[in-house]
Short mmCIF file of C-alpha atoms in Angstrom, two decimals:
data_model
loop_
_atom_site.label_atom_id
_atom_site.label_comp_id
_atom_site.label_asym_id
_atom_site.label_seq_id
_atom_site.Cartn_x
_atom_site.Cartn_y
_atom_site.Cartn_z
CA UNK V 1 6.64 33.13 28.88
CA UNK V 2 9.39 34.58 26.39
CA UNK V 3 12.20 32.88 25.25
CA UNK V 4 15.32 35.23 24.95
CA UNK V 5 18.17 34.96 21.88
CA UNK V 6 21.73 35.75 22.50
CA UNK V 7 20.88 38.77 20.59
CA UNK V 8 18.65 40.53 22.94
CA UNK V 9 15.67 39.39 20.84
CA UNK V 10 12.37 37.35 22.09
CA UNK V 11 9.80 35.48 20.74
CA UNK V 12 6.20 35.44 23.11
CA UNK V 13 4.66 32.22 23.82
CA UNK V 14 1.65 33.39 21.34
CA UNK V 15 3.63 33.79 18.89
CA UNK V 16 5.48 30.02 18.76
CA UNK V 17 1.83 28.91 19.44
CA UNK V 18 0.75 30.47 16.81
CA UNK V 19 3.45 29.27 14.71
CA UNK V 20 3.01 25.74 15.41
CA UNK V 21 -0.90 26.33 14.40
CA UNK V 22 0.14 27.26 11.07
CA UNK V 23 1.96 24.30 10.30
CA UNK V 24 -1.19 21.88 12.09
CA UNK V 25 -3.70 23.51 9.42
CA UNK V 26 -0.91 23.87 6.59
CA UNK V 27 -0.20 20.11 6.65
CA UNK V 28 -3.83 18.89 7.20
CA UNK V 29 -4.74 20.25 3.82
CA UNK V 30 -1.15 18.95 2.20
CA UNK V 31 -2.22 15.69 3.62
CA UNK V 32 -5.35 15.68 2.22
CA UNK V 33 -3.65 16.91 -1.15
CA UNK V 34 -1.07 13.30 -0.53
CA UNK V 35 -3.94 11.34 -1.66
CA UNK V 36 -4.38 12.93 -5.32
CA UNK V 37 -2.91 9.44 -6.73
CA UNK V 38 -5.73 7.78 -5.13
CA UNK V 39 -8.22 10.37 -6.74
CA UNK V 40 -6.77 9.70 -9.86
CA UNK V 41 -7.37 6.24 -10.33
CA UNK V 42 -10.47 6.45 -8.32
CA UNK V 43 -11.83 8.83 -11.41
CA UNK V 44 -10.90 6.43 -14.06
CA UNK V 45 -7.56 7.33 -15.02
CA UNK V 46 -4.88 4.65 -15.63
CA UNK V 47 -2.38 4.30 -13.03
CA UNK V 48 0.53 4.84 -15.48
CA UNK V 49 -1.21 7.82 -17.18
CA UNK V 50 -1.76 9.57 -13.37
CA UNK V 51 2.24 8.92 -12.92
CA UNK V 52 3.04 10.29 -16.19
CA UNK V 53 0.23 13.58 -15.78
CA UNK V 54 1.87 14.10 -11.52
CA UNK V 55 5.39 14.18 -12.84
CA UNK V 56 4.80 16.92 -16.13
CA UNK V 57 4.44 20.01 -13.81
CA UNK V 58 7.85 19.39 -11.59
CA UNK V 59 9.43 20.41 -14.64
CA UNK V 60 7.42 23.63 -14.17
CA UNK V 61 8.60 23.49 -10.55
CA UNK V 62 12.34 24.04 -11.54
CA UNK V 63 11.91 27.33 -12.64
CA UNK V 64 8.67 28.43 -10.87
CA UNK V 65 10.27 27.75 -7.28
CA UNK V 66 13.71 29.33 -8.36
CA UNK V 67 12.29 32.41 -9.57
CA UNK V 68 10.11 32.36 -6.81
CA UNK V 69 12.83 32.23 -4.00
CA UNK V 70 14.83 35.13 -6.01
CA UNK V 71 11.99 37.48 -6.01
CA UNK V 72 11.14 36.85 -1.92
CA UNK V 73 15.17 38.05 -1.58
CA UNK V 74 14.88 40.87 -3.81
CA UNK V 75 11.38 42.03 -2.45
CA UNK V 76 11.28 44.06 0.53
CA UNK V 77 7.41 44.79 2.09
CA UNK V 78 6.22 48.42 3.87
CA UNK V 79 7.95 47.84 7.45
CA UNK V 80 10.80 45.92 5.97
CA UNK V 81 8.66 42.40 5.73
CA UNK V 82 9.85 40.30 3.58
CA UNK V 83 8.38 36.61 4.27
CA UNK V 84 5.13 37.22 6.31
CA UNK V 85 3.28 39.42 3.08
CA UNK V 86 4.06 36.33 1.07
CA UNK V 87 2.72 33.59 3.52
CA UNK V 88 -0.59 35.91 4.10
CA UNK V 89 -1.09 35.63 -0.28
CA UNK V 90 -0.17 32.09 -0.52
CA UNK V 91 -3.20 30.81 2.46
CA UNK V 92 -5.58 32.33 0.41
CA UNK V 93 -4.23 30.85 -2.92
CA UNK V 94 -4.12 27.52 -1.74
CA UNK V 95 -7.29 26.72 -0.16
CA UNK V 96 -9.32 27.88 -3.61
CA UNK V 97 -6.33 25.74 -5.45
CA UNK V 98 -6.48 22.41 -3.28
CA UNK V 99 -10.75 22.50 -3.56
CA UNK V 100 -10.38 23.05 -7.49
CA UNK V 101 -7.80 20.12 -7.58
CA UNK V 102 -10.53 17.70 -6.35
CA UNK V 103 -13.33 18.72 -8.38
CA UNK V 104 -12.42 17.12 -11.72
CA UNK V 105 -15.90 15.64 -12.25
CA UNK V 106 -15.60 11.66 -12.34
CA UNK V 107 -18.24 11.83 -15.90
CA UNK V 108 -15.95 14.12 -18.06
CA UNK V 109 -14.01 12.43 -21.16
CA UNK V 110 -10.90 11.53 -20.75
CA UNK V 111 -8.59 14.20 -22.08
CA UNK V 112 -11.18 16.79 -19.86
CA UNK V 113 -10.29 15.06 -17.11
CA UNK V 114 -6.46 15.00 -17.33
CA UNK V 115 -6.41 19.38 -18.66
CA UNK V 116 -8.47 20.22 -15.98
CA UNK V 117 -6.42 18.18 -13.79
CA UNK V 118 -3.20 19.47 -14.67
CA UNK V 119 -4.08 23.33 -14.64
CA UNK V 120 -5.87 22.83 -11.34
CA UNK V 121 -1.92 21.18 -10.46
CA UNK V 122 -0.34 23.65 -11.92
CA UNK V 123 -1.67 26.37 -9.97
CA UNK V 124 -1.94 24.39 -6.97
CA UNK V 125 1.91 24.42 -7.00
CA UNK V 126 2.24 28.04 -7.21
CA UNK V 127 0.11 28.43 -4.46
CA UNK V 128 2.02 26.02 -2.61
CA UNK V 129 5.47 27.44 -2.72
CA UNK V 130 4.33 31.21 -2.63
CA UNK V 131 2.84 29.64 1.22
CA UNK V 132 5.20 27.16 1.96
CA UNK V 133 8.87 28.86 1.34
CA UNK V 134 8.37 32.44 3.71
CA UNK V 135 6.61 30.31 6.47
CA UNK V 136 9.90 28.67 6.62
CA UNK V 137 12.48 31.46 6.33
CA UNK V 138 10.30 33.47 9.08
CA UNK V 139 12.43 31.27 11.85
CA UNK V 140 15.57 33.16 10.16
CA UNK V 141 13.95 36.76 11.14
CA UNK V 142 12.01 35.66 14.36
CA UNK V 143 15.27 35.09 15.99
CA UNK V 144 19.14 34.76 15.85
CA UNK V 145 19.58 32.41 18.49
CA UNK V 146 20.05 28.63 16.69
CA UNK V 147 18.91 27.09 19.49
CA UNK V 148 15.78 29.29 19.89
CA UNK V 149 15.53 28.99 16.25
CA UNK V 150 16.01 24.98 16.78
CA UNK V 151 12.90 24.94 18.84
CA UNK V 152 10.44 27.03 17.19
CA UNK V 153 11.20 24.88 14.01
CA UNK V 154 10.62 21.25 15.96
CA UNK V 155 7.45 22.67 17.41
CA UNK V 156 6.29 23.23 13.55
CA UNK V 157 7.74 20.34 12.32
CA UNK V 158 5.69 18.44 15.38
CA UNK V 159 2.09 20.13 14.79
CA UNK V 160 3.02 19.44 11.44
CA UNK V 161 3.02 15.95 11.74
CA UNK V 162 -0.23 15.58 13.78
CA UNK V 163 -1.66 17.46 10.93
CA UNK V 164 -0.71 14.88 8.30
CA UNK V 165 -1.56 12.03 10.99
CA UNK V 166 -5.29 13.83 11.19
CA UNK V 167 -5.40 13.77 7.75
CA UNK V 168 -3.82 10.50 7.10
CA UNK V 169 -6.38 9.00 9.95
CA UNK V 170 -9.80 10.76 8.92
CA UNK V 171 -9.30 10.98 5.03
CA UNK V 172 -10.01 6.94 4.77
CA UNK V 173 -12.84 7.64 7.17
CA UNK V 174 -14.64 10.89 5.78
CA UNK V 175 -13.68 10.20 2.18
CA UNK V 176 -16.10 6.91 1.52
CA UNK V 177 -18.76 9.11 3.19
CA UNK V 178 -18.63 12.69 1.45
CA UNK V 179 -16.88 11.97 -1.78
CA UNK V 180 -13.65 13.69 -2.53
CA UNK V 181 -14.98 17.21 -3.62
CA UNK V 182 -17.31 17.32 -0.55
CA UNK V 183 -14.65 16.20 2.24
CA UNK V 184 -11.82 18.53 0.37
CA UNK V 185 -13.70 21.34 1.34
CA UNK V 186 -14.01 20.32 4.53
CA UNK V 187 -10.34 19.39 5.29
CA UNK V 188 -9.44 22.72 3.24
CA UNK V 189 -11.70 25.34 5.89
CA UNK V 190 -10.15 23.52 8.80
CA UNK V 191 -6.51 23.95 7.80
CA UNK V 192 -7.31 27.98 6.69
CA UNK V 193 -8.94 28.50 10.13
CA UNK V 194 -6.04 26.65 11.88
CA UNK V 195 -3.40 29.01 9.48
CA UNK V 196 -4.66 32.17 10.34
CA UNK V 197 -3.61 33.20 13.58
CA UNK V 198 0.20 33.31 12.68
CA UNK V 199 -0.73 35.71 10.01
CA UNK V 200 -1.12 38.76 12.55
CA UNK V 201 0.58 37.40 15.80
CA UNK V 202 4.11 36.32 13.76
CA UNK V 203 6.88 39.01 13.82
CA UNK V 204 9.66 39.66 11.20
CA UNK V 205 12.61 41.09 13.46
CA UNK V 206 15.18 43.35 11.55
CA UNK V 207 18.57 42.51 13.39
CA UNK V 208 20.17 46.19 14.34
CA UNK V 209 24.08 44.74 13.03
CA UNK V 210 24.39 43.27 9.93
CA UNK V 211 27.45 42.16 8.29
CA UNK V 212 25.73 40.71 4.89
CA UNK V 213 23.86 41.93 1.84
CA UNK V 214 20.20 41.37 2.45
CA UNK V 215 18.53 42.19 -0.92
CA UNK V 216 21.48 40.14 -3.19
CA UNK V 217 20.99 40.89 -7.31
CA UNK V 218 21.32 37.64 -9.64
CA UNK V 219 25.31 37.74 -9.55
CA UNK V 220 25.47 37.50 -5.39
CA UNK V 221 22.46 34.82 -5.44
CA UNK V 222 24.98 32.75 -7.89
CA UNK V 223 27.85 33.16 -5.37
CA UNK V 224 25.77 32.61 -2.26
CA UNK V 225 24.76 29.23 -4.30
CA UNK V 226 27.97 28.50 -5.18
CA UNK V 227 29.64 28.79 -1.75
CA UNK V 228 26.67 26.78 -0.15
CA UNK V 229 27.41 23.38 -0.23
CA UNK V 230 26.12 22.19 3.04
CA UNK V 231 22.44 23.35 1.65
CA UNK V 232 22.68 20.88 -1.95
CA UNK V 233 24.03 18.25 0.51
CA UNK V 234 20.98 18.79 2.62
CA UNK V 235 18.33 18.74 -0.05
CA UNK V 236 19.85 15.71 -2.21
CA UNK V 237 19.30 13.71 1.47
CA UNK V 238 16.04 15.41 1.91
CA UNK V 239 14.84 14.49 -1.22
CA UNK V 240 16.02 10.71 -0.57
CA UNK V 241 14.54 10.62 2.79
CA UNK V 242 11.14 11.99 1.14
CA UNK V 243 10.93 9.45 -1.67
CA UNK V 244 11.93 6.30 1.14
CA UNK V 245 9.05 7.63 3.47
CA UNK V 246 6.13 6.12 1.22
CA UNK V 247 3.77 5.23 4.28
CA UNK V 248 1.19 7.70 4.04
CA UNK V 249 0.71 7.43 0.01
CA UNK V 250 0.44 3.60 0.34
CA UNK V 251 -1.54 3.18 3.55
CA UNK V 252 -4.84 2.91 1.49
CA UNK V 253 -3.25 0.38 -0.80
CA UNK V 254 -2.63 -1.13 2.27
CA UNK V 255 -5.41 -1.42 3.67
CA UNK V 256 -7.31 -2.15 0.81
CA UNK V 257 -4.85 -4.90 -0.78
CA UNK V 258 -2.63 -6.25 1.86
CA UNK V 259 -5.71 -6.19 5.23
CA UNK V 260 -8.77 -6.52 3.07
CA UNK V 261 -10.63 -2.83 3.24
CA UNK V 262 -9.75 0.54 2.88
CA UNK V 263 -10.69 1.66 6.23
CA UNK V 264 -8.30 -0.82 7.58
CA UNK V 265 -5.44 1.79 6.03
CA UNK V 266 -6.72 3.97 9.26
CA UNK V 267 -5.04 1.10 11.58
CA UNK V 268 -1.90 1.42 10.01
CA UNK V 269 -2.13 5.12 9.96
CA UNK V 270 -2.51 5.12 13.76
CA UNK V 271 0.07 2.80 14.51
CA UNK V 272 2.80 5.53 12.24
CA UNK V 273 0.99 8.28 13.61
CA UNK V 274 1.71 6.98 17.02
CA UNK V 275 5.47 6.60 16.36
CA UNK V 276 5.76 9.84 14.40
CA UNK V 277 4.69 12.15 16.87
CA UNK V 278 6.46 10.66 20.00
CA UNK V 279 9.88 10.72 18.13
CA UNK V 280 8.87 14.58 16.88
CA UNK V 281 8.44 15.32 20.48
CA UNK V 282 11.48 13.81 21.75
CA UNK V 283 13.74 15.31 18.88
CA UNK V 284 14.16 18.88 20.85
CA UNK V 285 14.83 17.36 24.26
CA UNK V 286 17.34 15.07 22.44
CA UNK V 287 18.85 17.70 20.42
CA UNK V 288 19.66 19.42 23.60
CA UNK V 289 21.88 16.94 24.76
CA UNK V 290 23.16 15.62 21.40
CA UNK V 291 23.89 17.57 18.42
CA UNK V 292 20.77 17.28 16.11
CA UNK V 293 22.42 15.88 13.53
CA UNK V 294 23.71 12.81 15.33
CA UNK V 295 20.59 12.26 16.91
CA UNK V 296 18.69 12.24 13.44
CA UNK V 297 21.52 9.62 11.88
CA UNK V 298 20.73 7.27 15.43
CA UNK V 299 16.73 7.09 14.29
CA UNK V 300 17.60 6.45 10.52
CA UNK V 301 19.85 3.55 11.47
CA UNK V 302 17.05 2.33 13.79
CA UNK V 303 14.40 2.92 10.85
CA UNK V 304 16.37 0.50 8.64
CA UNK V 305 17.01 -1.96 10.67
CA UNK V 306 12.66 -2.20 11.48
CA UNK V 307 12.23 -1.91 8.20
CA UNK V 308 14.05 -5.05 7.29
CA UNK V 309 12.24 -6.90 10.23
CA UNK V 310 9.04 -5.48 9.10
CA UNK V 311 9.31 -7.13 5.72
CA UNK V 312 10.39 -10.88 6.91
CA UNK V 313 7.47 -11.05 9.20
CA UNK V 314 4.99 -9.96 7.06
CA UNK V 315 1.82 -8.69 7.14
CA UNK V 316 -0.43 -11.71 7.40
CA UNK V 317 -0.42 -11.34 11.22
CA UNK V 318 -2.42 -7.95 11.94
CA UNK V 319 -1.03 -7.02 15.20
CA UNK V 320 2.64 -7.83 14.57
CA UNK V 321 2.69 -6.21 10.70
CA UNK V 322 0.97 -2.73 12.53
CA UNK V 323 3.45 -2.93 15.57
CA UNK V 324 6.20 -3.68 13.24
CA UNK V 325 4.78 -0.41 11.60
CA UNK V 326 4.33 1.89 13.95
CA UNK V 327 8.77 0.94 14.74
CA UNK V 328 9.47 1.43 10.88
CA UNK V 329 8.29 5.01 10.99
CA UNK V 330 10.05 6.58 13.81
CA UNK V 331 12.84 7.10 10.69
CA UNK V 332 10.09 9.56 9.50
CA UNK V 333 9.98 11.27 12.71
CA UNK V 334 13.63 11.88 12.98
CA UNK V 335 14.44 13.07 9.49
CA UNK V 336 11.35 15.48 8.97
CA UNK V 337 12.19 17.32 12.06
CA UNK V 338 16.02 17.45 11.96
CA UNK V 339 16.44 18.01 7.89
CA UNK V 340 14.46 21.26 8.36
CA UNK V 341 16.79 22.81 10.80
CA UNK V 342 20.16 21.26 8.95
CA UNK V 343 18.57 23.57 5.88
CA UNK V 344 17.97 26.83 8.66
CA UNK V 345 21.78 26.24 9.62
CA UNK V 346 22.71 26.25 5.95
CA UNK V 347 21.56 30.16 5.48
CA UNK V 348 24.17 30.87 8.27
CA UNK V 349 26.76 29.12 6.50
CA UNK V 350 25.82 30.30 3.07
CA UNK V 351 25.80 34.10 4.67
CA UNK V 352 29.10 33.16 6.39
CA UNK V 353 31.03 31.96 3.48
CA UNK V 354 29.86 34.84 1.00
CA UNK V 355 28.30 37.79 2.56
CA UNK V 356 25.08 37.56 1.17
CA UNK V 357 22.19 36.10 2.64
CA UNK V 358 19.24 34.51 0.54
CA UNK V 359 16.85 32.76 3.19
CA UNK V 360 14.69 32.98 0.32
CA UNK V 361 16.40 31.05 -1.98
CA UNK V 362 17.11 28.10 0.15
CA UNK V 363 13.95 27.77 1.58
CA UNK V 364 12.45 27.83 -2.02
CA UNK V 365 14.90 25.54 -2.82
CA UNK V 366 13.62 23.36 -0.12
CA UNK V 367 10.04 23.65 -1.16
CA UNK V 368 10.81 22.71 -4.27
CA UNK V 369 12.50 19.81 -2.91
CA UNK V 370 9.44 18.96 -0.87
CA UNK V 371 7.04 19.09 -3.70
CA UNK V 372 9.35 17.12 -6.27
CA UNK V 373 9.39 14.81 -3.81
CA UNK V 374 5.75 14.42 -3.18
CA UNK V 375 5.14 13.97 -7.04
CA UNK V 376 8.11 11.35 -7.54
CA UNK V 377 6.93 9.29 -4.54
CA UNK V 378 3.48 9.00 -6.37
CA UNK V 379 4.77 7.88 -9.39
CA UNK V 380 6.95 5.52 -8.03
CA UNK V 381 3.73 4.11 -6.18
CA UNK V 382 1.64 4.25 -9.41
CA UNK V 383 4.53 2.72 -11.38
CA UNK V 384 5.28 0.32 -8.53
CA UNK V 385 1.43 -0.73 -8.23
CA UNK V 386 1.38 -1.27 -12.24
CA UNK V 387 4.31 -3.40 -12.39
CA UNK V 388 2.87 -5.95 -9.73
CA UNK V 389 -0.27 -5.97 -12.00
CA UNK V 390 -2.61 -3.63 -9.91
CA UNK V 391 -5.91 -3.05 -11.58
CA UNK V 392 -7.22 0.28 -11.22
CA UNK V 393 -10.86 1.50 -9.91
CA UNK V 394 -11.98 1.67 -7.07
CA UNK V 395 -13.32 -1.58 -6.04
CA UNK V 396 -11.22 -3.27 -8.46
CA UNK V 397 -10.52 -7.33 -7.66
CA UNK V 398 -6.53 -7.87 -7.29
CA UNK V 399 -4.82 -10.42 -9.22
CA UNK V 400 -2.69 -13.21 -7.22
CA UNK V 401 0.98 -11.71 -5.96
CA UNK V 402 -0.05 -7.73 -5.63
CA UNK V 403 -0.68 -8.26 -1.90
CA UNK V 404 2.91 -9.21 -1.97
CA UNK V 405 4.32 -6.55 -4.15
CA UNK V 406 2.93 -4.23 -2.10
CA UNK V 407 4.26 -5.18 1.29
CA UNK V 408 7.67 -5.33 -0.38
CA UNK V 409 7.18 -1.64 -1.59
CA UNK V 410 6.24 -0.97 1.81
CA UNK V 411 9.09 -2.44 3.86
CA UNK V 412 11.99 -2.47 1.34
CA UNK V 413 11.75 0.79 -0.14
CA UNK V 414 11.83 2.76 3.08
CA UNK V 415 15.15 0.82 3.58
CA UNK V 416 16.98 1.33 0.81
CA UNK V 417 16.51 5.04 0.78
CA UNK V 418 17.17 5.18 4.34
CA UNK V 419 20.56 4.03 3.81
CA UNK V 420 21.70 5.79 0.84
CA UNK V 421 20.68 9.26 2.37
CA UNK V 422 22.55 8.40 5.57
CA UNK V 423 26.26 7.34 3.97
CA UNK V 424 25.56 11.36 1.74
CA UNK V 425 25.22 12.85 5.28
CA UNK V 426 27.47 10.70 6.96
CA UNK V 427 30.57 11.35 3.86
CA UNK V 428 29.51 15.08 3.30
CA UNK V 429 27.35 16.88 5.71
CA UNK V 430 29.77 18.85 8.20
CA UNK V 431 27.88 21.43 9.93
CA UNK V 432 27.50 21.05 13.53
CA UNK V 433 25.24 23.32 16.03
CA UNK V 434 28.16 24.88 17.99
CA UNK V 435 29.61 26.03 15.01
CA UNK V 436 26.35 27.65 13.01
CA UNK V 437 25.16 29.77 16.11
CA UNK V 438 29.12 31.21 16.33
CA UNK V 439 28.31 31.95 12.36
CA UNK V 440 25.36 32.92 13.48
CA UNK V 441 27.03 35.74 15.90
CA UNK V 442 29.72 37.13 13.25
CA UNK V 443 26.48 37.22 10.67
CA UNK V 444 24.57 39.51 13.27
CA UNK V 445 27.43 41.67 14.02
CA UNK V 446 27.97 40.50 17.33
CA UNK V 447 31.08 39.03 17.09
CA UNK V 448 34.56 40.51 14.94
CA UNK V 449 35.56 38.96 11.87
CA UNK V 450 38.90 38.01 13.33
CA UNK V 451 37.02 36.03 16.63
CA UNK V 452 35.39 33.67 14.07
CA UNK V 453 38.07 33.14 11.84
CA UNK V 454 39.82 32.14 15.03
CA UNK V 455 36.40 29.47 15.69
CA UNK V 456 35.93 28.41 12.46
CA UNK V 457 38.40 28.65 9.52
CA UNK V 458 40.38 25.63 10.15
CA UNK V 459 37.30 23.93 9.78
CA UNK V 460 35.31 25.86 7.20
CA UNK V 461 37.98 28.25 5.79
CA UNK V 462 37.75 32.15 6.65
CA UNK V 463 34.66 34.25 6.49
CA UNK V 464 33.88 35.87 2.74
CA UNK V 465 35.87 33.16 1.10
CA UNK V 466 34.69 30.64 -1.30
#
């Protein structure tokens, strides 16, 4: 079966399959790569040392995913490529990366430990972004239709999630039994097998029409920037969203501290896995009917309010604290779905409002994003865990009132963030489907300047006009 765009264009059932492969194997590994705190502290190191040593290379991040995102735009592959060459580098990087990353050896000194660490990190990241970034922006090139475009993303986004549920579900299981060196390698040759497939069957369309500069210099990356609002918007609630969804880097706290072993943290993985990929399934059909964006601010509201419950019934009771659970994260379903395609619709608005377009650029953006994320929620755990008087080591006997701490992280956290990122989307976040595939259209050629000033300027001012 192939789904047609309003353009003309059509992308083959292989092809989304193979797609939504990628993203199964691509988040299996970064779910394995989610428990690096754990490693950390599992190898000896100090809880607030591992925050301090996870938070050094976002600095490096800043400028490595920037620079990143403004090569992709300016680089332009044999056949007029300019994502998938990128994405076929960056699977190869990161496997080798994510295996070195877990084999700091457990008897080296100290300051051996934390060098090879960090480089291992370091390179890790690069690895990450030069994958993670073009496998995004592809959805820009495989098709202009935003609806099309809408559900090629939310079948990634879905595989996506059962890949960090496999991980988040077998990692407590495998891990006692291997080690983490051994099972790393495992997890690592899965995800690479799993990845492959898009790497040939994927195509990069070039649109016949095109009413923007596609290979922008510095000065035209600054404007498109500039004139993109919607996209910071975006990204400031992404990275809000990321830091309140804290489940899968405390569910082996969880089960360790709060339900008495770590394998228990594979019950309370199941009961968010559960939630998280029903809600990922049910995003696209909702999405039909509702705009997406109102459909992802219903299941944030709904998050909150589970997570409150969650925390004043507590977790002494197994089956209501992994019920209450598996409610709480259906806010993680919404937003990781939804927040992917708000930042797709942002390229059309960003081409729109300055006639350049810079896929690249936003989607490293977004990576970067993703990954600063990632290293501030594991500090905030680490920090969290040392403030409530967690002992590190694994094995380590808990003092009276982290049990407590730690549900409170769990529950109240989640909340909090919740909230704030819904009142920046509610008070600033204006683009609306309808609108971004008629941007869409004028971006593509298909329709005149003067028919989408007619659409849209009242709302977002005239086309080529900051």
């Amino acid at each position: 079966m192939k789904m047609k765009t309003t353009e003309g264009f059509s992308t083959g059932k292989r092809e989304r399959f193979a797609y939504c492969l990628f993203f199964l194997g691509q988040n299996i590994l970064w779910g394995y790569a989610g428990y690096v705190e754990t490693f950390l502290t599992d190898i000896g190191i100090a809880a607030a040392t591992a925050a301090l040593i996870l938070l050094l290379p976002k600095l490096w991040d800043a400028v490595n995913d920037v620079l990143f995102g403004f090569l992709m735009d300016r680089c332009t592959f044999p056949g007029g490529r300019k994502f998938l060459p990128w994405v076929r580098i960056g699977t190869c990087a990161v496997g080798i990366t994510t295996v070195a990353l877990f084999a700091v050896p457990a008897s080296m000194p100290q300051t051996g430990k934390l060098v090879w660490f960090l480089i291992a990190y370091i390179l890790f990241d690069i690895s990450y972004t030069i994958l993670d970034a073009p496998a995004y922006a592809l959805t820009t090139v495989m098709t202009s239709d935003v609806e099309e475009r809408t559900t090629i993303i939310a079948g990634g986004k879905l595989w996506g999630m059962v890949g960090s549920v496999v991980a988040t579900l077998l990692v407590p299981l495998l891990r006692p039994v291997l080690g983490w060196s051994a099972a790393c390698v495992v997890f690592v040759a899965v995800s690479v097998v799993l990845m492959v497939p898009m790497l040939f069957w994927v195509k990069e369309r070039s649109f016949p029409v095109s009413q923007y500069q596609s290979n922008p210099g510095l000065k035209e990356m600054l404007r498109y920037l500039k004139g993109n609002r919607y996209l910071f918007v975006a990204l400031v609630a992404m990275l809000l969203l990321g830091l309140a969804s804290l489940e899968q880097k405390m569910a082996i706290y969880m089960g360790r501290i709060c339900l008495g072993q770590e394998n228990m943290a594979t019950l309370v993985a199941g009961g968010a896995a559960v939630s998280v990929i029903l809600v990922s399934a049910v995003v696209p059909v909702l999405s039909r009917k509702w705009d997406k964006f109102y459909v992802m601010c219903a299941g944030l509201v709904f998050a909150i309010v589970m997570d409150i419950g969650a925390f004043f019934l507590g977790y002494e009771n197994l089956a209501v604290a992994l019920i209450m659970t598996t409610l709480k994260c259906s806010g993680l379903g919404f937003w990781s779905v939804v927040i992917y395609m708000l930042i797709a619709d942002t390229v059309e608005y960003g081409t729109y409002k300055t006639g350049t377009r810079a896929a690249g650029i936003s989607f490293s953006l977004q990576t970067f994003v993703a990954k600063l994320k990632n290293g501030l929620i594991g500090s905030v755990v680490l920090l969290s865990l040392s403030a409530v008087g967690f002992a590190e080591g694994e094995g380590a006997v808990q003092g009276a009132g982290v049990a407590d701490g730690v549900w409170a992280l769990f529950c109240l956290f989640p909340a909090a963030g919740f909230a704030l990122a819904l009142a920046i989307l509610l008070l600033f976040y204006k683009l609306r489907t309808r609108d971004v595939q008629i941007m869409a259209s004028y971006n593509n050629g298909t329709i005149p300047r003067e028919e989408a000033d007619a659409l849209l300027a009242e709302k977002y001012g005239p086309a080529g006009e900051l």
